[in-house]
Short mmCIF file of C-alpha atoms in Angstrom, two decimals:
data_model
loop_
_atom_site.label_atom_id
_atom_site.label_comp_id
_atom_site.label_asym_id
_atom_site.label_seq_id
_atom_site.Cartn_x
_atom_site.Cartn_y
_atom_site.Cartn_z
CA UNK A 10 28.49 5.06 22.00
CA UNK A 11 26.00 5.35 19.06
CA UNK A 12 22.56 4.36 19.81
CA UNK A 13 20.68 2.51 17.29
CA UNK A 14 17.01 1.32 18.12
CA UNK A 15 14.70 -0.85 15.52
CA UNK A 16 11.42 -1.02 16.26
CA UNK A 17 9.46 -4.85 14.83
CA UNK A 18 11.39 -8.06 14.88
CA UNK A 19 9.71 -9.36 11.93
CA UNK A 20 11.38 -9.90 8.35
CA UNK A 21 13.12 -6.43 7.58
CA UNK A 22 13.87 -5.90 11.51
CA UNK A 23 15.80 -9.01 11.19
CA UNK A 24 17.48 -8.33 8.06
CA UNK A 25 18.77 -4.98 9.79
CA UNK A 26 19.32 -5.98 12.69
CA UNK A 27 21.92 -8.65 11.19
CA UNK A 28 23.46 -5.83 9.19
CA UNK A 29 24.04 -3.77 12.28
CA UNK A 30 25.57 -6.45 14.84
CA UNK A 31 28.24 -6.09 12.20
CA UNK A 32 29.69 -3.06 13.94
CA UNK A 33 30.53 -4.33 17.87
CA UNK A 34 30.61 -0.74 19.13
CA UNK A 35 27.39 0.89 18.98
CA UNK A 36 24.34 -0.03 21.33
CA UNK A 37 21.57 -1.56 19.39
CA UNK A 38 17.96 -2.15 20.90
CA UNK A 39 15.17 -4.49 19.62
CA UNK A 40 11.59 -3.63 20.63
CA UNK A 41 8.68 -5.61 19.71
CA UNK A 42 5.63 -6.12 21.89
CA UNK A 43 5.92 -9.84 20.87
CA UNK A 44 8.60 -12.60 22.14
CA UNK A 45 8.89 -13.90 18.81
CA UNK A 46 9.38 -13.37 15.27
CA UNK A 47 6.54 -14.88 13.13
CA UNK A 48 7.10 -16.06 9.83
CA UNK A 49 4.38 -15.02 8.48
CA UNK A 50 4.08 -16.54 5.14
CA UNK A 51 4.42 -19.76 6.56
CA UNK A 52 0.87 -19.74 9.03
CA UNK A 53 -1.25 -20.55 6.48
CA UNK A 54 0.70 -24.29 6.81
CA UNK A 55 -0.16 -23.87 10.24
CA UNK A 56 -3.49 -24.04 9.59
CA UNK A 57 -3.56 -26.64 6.98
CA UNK A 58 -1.42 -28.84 10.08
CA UNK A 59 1.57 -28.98 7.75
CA UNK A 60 3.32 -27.38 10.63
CA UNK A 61 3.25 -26.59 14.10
CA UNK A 62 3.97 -23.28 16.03
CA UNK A 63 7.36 -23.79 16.70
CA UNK A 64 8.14 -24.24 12.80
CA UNK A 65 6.40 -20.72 12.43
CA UNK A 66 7.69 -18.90 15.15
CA UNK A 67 11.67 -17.62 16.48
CA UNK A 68 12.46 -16.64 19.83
CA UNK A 69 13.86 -13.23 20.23
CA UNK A 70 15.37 -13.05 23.16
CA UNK A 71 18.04 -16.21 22.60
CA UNK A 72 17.61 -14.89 18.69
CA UNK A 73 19.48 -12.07 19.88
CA UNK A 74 21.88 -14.02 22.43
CA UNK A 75 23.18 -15.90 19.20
CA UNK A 76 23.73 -12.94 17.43
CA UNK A 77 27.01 -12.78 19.61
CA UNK A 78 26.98 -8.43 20.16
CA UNK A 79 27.62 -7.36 23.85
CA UNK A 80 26.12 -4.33 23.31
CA UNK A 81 22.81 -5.94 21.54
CA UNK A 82 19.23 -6.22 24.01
CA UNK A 83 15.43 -6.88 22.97
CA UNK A 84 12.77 -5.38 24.86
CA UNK A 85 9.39 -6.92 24.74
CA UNK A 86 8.07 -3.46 24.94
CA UNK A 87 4.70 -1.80 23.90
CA UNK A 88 5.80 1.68 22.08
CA UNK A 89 3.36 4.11 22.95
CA UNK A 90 4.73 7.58 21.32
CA UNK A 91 7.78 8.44 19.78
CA UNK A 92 9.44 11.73 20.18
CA UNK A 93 11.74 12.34 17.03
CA UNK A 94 13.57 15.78 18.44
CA UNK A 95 13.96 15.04 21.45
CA UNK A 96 15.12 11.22 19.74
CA UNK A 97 12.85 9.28 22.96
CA UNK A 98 10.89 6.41 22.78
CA UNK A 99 8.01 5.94 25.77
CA UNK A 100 6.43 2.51 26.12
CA UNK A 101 3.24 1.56 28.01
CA UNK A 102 5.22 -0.26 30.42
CA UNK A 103 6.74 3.25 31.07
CA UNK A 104 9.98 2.66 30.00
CA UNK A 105 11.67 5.35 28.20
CA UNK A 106 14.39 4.35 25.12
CA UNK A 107 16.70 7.02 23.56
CA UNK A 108 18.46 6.94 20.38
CA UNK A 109 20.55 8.10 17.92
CA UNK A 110 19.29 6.34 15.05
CA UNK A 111 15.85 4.44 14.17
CA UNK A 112 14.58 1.77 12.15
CA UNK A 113 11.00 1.64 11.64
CA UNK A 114 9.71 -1.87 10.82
CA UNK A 115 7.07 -2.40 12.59
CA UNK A 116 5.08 -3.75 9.74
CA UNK A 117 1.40 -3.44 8.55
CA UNK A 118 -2.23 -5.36 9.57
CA UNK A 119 -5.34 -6.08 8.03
CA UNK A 120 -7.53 -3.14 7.13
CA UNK A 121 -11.23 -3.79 8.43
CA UNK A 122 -13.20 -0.82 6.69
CA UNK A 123 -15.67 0.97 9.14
CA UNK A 124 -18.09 1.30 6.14
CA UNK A 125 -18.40 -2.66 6.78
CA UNK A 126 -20.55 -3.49 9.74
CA UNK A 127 -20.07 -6.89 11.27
CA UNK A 128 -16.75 -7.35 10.64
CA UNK A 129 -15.70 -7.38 14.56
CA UNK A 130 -17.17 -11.66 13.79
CA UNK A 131 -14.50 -11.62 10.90
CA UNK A 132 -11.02 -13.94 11.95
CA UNK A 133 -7.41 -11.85 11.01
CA UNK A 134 -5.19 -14.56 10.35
CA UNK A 135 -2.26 -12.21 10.12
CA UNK A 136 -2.09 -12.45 13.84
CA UNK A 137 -0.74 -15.49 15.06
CA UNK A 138 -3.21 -15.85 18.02
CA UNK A 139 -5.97 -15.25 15.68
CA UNK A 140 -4.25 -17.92 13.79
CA UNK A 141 -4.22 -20.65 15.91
CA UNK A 142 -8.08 -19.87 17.35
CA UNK A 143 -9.28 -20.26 13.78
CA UNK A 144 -7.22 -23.43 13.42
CA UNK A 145 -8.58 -24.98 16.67
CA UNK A 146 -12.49 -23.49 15.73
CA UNK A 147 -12.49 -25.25 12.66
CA UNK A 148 -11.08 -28.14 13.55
CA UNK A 149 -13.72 -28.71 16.23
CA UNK A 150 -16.16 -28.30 13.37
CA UNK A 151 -15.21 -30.55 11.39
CA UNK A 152 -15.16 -33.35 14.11
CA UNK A 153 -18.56 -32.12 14.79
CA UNK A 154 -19.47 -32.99 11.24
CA UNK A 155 -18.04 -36.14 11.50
CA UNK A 156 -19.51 -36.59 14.85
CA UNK A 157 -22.92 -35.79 13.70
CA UNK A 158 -23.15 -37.11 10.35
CA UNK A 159 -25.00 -40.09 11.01
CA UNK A 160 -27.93 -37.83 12.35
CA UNK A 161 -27.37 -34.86 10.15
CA UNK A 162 -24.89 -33.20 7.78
CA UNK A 163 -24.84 -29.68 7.94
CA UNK A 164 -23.14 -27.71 5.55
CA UNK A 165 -19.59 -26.16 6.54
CA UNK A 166 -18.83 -22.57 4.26
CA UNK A 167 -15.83 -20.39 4.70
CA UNK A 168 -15.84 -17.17 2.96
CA UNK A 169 -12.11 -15.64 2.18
CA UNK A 170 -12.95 -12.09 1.34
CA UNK A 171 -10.21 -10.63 -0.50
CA UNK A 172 -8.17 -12.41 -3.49
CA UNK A 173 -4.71 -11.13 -3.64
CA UNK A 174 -1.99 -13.74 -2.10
CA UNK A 175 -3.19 -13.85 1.45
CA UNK A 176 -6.21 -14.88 0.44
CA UNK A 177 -5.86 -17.19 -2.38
CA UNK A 178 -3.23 -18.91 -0.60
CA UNK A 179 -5.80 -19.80 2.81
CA UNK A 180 -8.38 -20.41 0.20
CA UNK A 181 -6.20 -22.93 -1.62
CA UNK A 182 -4.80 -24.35 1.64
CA UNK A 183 -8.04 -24.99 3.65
CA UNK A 184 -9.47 -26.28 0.34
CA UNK A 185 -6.57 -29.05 -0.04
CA UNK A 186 -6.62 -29.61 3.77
CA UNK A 187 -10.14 -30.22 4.29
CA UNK A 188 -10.03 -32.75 0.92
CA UNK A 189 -7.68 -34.48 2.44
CA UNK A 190 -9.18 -34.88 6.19
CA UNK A 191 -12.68 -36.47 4.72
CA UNK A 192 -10.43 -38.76 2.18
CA UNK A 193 -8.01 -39.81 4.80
CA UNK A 194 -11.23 -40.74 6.86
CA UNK A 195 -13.18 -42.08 4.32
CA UNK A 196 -16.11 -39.47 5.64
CA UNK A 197 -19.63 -39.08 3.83
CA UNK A 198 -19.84 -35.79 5.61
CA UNK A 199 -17.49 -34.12 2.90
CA UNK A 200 -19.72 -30.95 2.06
CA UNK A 201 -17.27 -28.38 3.21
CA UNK A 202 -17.82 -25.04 0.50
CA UNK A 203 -15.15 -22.08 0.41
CA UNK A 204 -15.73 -18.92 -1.62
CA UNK A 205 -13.26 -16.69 -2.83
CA UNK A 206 -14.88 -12.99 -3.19
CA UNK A 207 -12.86 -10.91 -5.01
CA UNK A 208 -13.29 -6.89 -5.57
CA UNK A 209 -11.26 -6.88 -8.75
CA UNK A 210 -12.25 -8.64 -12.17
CA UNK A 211 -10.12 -11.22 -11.19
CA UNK A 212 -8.16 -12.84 -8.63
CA UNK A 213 -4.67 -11.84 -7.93
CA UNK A 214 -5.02 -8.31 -9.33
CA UNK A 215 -1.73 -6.58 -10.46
CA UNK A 216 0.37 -10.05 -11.21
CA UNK A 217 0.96 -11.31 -14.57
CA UNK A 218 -1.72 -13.12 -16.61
CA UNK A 219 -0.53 -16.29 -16.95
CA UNK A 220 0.35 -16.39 -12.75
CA UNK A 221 -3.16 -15.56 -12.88
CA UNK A 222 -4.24 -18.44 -15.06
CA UNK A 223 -2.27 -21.05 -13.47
CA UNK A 224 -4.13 -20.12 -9.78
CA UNK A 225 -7.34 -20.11 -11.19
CA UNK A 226 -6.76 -23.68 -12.69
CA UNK A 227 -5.45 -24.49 -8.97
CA UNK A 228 -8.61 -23.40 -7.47
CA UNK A 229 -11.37 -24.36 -9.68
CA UNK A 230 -9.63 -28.38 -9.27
CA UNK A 231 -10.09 -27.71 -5.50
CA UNK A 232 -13.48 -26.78 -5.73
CA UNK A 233 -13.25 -23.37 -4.65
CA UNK A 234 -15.79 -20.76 -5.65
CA UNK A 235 -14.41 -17.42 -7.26
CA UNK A 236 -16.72 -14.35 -6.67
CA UNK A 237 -15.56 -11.49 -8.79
CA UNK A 238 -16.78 -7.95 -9.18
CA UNK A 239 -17.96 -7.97 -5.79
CA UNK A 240 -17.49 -6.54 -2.43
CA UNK A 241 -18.52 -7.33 1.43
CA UNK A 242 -21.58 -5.12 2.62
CA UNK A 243 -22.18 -6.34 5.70
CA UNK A 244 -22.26 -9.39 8.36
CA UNK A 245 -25.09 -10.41 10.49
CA UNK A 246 -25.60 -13.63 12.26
CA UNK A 247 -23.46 -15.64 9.92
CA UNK A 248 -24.60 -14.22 6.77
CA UNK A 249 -22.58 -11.92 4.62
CA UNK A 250 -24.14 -9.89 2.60
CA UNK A 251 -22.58 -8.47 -1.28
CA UNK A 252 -22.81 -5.66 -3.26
CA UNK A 253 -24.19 -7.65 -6.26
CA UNK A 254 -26.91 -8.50 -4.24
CA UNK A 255 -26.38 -12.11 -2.86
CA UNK A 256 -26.39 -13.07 0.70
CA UNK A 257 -24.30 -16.54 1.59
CA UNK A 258 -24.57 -18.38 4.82
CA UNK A 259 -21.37 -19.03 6.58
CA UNK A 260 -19.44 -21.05 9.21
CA UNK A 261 -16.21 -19.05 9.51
CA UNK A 262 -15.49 -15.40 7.05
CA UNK A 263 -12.17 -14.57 7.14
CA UNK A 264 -11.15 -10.92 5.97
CA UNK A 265 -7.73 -10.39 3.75
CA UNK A 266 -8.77 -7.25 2.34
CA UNK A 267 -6.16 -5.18 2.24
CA UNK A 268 -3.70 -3.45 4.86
CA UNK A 269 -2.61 -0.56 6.57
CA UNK A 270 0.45 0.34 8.44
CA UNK A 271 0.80 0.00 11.65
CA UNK A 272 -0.53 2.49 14.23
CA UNK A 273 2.86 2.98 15.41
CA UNK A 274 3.56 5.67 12.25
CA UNK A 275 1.09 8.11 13.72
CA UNK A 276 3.23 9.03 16.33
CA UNK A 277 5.97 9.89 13.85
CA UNK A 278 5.42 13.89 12.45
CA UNK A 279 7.00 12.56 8.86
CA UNK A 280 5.63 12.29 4.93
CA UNK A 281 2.89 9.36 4.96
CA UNK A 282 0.53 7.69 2.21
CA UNK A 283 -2.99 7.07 2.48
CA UNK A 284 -2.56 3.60 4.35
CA UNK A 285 -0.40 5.29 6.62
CA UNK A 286 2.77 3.94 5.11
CA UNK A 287 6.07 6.00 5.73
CA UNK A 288 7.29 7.47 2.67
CA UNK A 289 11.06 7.11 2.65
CA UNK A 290 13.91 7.63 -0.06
CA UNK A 291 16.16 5.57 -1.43
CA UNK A 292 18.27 5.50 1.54
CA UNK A 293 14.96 3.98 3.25
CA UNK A 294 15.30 7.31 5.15
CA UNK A 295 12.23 9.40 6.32
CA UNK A 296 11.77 12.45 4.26
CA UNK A 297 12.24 14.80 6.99
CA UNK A 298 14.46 12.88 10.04
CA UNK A 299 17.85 11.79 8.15
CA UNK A 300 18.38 9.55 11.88
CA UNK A 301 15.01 7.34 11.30
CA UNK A 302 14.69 4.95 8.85
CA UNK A 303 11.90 2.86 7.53
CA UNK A 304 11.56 -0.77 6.23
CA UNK A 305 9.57 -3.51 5.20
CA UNK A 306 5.93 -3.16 5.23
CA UNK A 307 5.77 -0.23 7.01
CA UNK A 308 7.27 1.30 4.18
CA UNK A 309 6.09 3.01 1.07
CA UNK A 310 9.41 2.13 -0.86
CA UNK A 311 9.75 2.62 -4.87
CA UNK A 312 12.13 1.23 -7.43
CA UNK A 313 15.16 3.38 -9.37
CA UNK A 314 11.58 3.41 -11.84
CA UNK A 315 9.67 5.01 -9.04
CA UNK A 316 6.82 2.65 -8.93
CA UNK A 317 5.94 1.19 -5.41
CA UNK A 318 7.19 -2.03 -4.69
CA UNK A 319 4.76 -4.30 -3.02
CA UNK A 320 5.06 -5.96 0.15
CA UNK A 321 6.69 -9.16 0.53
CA UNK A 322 9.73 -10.50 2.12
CA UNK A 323 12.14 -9.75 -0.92
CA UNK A 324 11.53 -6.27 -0.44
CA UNK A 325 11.44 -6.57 3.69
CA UNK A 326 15.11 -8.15 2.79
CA UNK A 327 16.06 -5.54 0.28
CA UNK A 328 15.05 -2.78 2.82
CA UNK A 329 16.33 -4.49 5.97
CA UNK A 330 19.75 -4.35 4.73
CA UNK A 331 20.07 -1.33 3.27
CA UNK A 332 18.80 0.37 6.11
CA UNK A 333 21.18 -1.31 8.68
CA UNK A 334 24.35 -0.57 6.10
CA UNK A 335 23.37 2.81 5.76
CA UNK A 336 23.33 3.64 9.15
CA UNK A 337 26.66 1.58 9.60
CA UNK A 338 28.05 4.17 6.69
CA UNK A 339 26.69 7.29 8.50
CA UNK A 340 28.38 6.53 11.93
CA UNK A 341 31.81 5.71 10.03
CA UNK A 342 31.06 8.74 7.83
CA UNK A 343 31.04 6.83 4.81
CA UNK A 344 28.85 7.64 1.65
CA UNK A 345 25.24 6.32 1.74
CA UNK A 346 24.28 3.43 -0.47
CA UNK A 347 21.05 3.82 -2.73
CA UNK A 348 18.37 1.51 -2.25
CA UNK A 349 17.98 -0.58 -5.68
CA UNK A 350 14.77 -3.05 -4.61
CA UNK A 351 13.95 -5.84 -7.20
CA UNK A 352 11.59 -8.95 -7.17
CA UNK A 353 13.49 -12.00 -7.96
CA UNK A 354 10.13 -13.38 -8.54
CA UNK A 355 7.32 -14.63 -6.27
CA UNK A 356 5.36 -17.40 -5.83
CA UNK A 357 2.39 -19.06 -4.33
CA UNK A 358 1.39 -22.02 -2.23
CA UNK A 359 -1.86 -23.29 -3.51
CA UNK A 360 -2.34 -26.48 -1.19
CA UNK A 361 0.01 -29.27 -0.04
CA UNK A 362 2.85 -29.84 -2.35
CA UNK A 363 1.35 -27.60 -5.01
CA UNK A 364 2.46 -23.86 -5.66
CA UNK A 365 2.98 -21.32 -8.81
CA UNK A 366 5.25 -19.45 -9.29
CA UNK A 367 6.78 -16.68 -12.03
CA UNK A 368 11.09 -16.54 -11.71
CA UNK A 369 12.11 -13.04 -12.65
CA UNK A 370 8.87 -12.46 -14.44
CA UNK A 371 10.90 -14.66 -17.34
CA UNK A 372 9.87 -18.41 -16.30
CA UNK A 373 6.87 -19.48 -14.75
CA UNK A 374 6.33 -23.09 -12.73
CA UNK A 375 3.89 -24.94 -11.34
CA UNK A 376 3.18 -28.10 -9.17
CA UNK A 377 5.72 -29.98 -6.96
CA UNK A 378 8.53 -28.02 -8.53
CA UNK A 379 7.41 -24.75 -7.69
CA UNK A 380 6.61 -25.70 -4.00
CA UNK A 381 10.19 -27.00 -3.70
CA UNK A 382 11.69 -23.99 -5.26
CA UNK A 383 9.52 -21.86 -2.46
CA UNK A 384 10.36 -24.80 0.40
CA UNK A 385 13.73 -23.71 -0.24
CA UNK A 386 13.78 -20.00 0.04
CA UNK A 387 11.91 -20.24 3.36
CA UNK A 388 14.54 -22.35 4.68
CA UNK A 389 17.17 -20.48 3.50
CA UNK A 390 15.72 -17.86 5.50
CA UNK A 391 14.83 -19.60 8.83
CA UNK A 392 17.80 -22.02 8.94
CA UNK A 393 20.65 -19.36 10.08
CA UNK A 394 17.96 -18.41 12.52
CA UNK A 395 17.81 -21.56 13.72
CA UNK A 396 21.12 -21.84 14.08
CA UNK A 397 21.67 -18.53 16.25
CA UNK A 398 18.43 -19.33 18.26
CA UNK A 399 20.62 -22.79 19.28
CA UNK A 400 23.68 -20.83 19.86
CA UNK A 401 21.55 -18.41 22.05
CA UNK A 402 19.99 -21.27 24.52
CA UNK A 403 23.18 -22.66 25.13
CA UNK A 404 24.42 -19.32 26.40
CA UNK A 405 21.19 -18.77 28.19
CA UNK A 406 21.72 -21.88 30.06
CA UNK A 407 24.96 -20.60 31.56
CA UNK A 408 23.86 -17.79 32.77
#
C-alpha cells in the first residue's frame, strides 16, 4: 500500500488532503504539531471580538474522522528532520514516519530581522496563541483607561509595522474596534492612536492603484496614521525608534513585516529561495525528489507567465489540489497535470462590515458589498469543514 504523508494541516494541506482521500487504498498521514487547523485570515476578527476561537479554529483529529478513509490518521507530531532517500520522517516525540510520497505545506511565519534589536517585545499575530494574548493584553488596557479616566487619561498607541495585507487589515480592524468600544460606552477616554509604518512609498505595495486608493480612504476615515518611506530601527522600553529619525512611544508594536518559510525546509537537501521557500515546478514537485511535493506558502510557485504568485489561500487551494491529483495520477500511472495558478481576485477587510476588494483585477468594490462577497468565500471554505468535523464527533463518540 502506497504511503502518502503531508506535512501542515493548514489551507493547502487541507485542499490535498481532500484530493487524496479520493483514492481508499493508499495510507495517508497528517502531521502537524498543532490539533487544529487555523484559519488564518479570519484572526484578525478574533481580535476585533467579531468572533471567537472556535469560529477560527477546526479540529483535526474528528476533521479527519469525517473525511470517511480507513486508511487516513493525523499525528500531532513535531517533525524534527526529514530524510528524503531513505523517504523517513523523525519527530521530537521520537516517532519515526515513512513514505512514499510527500506534501510539504507546512506554511511560512513572520520574519523578525536580527538587524532589529528589540523585537523579542514585538506580538506575531500569525500565531494563534500570540493572537489571543494580544487580544486579552489590550483589552485589559483599555478597561484600564476606562477605569482610570476619571484620574488620568493616558494615551494608548499601537504601532503595526509593516503595510501589506496583514497589516493593513489589524490596523483597520483594531482602528474600527476600538471606535466602536468608547462609542458603545459613551467613554471620554477615547485617545487610542495606531500607526501604520510602511517601508514602501505606499501601503499595499505590489496591488493595483486604485485597491490602493480605496484602503487609504479606509484608513485615513479611521484615523489611522500612515508612515511611509520608513523602516523599524530598534525597540527599547516601549519606544520604537525609525530610520527617518523619529522615535514614537508605544503601548503594544506588532510586527507584519514580511515572512519566511518555515524551518521545516532546511531539513530538505532541495532548490530553495532566499526566504527559504521550496522551489517547485508546475507539478508543485521539488526540483530534485519527483516523490515530495510542495504547497501553499511554503512554496515558491509561478504562473504559466513565470512570475511568483503570492501567498494567499487561492493559491494554497490551487496548489493543494494539484498536488494531491498529481500524486493520485502517479500511483495509477496516469499523466501529470500542470499546475495553472490564477487569482480570482482578492480582497480586504478594513473594519467591521467594511472591505475592498478588486474581482479578477476587472471590477473593484468597496463597503458592505465587498465584505459580503469576502463573508462568503470564507464560508464556502469552512462550511464543508464543518460539516465533516460533525460527521467526525459523532463517530468519535462511538468509539
Amino acid at each position: 500500500m502506497e504511503k502518502v504523508v503531508i506535512i501542515g494541516g493548514g489551507y493547502a494541506g487541507i485542499y490535498a488532503l481532500r484530493e487524496l482521500v479520493k483514492n481508499k487504498n493508499i495510507k495517508i498521514t497528517l502531521i502537524d504539531k498543532h490539533t487544529f487547523h487555523n484559519l488564518q485570515p479570519e484572526v484578525y476578527d478574533l481580535i476585533a471580538n467579531k468572533s471567537n476561537i472556535a469560529d477560527v479554529t477546526i479540529d483535526l483529529t474528528t476533521l479527519c474522522m469525517g473525511l470517511n478513509h480507513s486508511y487516513l490518521e493525523y499525528k500531532n507530531l513535531k517533525v524534527s528532520q526529514i530524510d528524503s532517500k531513505k523517504k523517513k520522517i523523525y519527530t521530537e516525540e521520537k516517532e519515526i514516519v515513512e513514505f512514499d510520497y510527500l506534501i510539504m505545506a507546512a506554511g511560512t511565519r513572520t520574519f523578525f530581522p536580527h538587524t532589529i534589536s528589540g523585537l523579542n517585545n514585538a506580538h506575531d499575530i500569525k500565531k494563534l496563541n500570540w493572537a489571543v494574548y494580544f487580544k486579552q493584553s489590550f483589552e485589559n488596557r483599555l478597561f484600564k483607561k476606562i477605569q482610570d479616566e476619571a484620574k488620568k487619561c493616558d494615551d494608548t498607541h499601537i504601532i503595526v509595522v509593516g503595510a501589506g495585507l496583514s497589516g493593513v487589515e489589524i490596523a483597520a480592524e483594531m482602528a474600527y474596534n476600538s471606535k466602536m468600544f468608547f462609542k458603545r460606552g459613551n467613554f471620554t477616554c477615547d485617545n487610542l492612536k495606531i500607526s501604520l509604518i510602511s517601508s514602501a512609498d505606499t501601503i499595499l505595495p505590489g496591488l493595483d492603484s486604485e485597491l490602493i486608493r480605496l484602503s487609504q480612504e479606509r484608513l485615513k476615515y479611521l484615523g489611522i496614521n500612515v508612515i511611509t518611506n520608513t523602516k523599524l530601527q530598534r525597540c527599547e522600553d516601549g519606544v520604537a525608534y525609525f530610520t527617518n529619525g523619529t522615535k514614537i512611544e508605544h503601548s503594544f508594536l506588532i510586527f507584519t513585516g514580511g515572512v519566511e518559510a518555515s524551518k521545516l525546509t532546511s531539513q530538505l537537501d532541495v532548490e530553495k529561495n532566499k526566504k527559504g521557500q521550496i522551489i517547485v515546478n508546475e507539478y508543485m514537485q521539488t526540483t530534485k525528489y519527483d516523490n515530495i511535493f510542495a504547497i501553499g506558502d511554503v512554496a515558491e510557485i509561478r504562473n504559466i507567465k513565470d512570475e511568483i504568485m503570492p501567498p494567499n489561500v487561492t493559491i494554497a487551494r490551487i496548489s493543494g489540489i494539484n498536488a494531491g491529483q498529481n500524486i493520485l495520477n502517479m500511483i495509477n500511472k496516469k499523466k501529470l497535470i500542470k499546475s495553472n495558478p490564477k487569482l480570482d481576485g482578492i480582497l480586504i477587510a478594513l473594519g467591521g462590515k467594511y472591505a475592498v476588494g478588486s474581482i479578477y483585477g476587472l471590477l473593484h468594490v468597496k463597503g458592505r458589498i465587498a465584505y459580503e462577497i469576502k463573508k462568503y468565500v470564507f464560508d464556502s471554505y469552512r462550511k464543508p469543514l464543518l460539516k465533516l468535523i460533525r460527521e467526525g464527533h459523532e463517530k468519535l463518540k462511538k468509539l
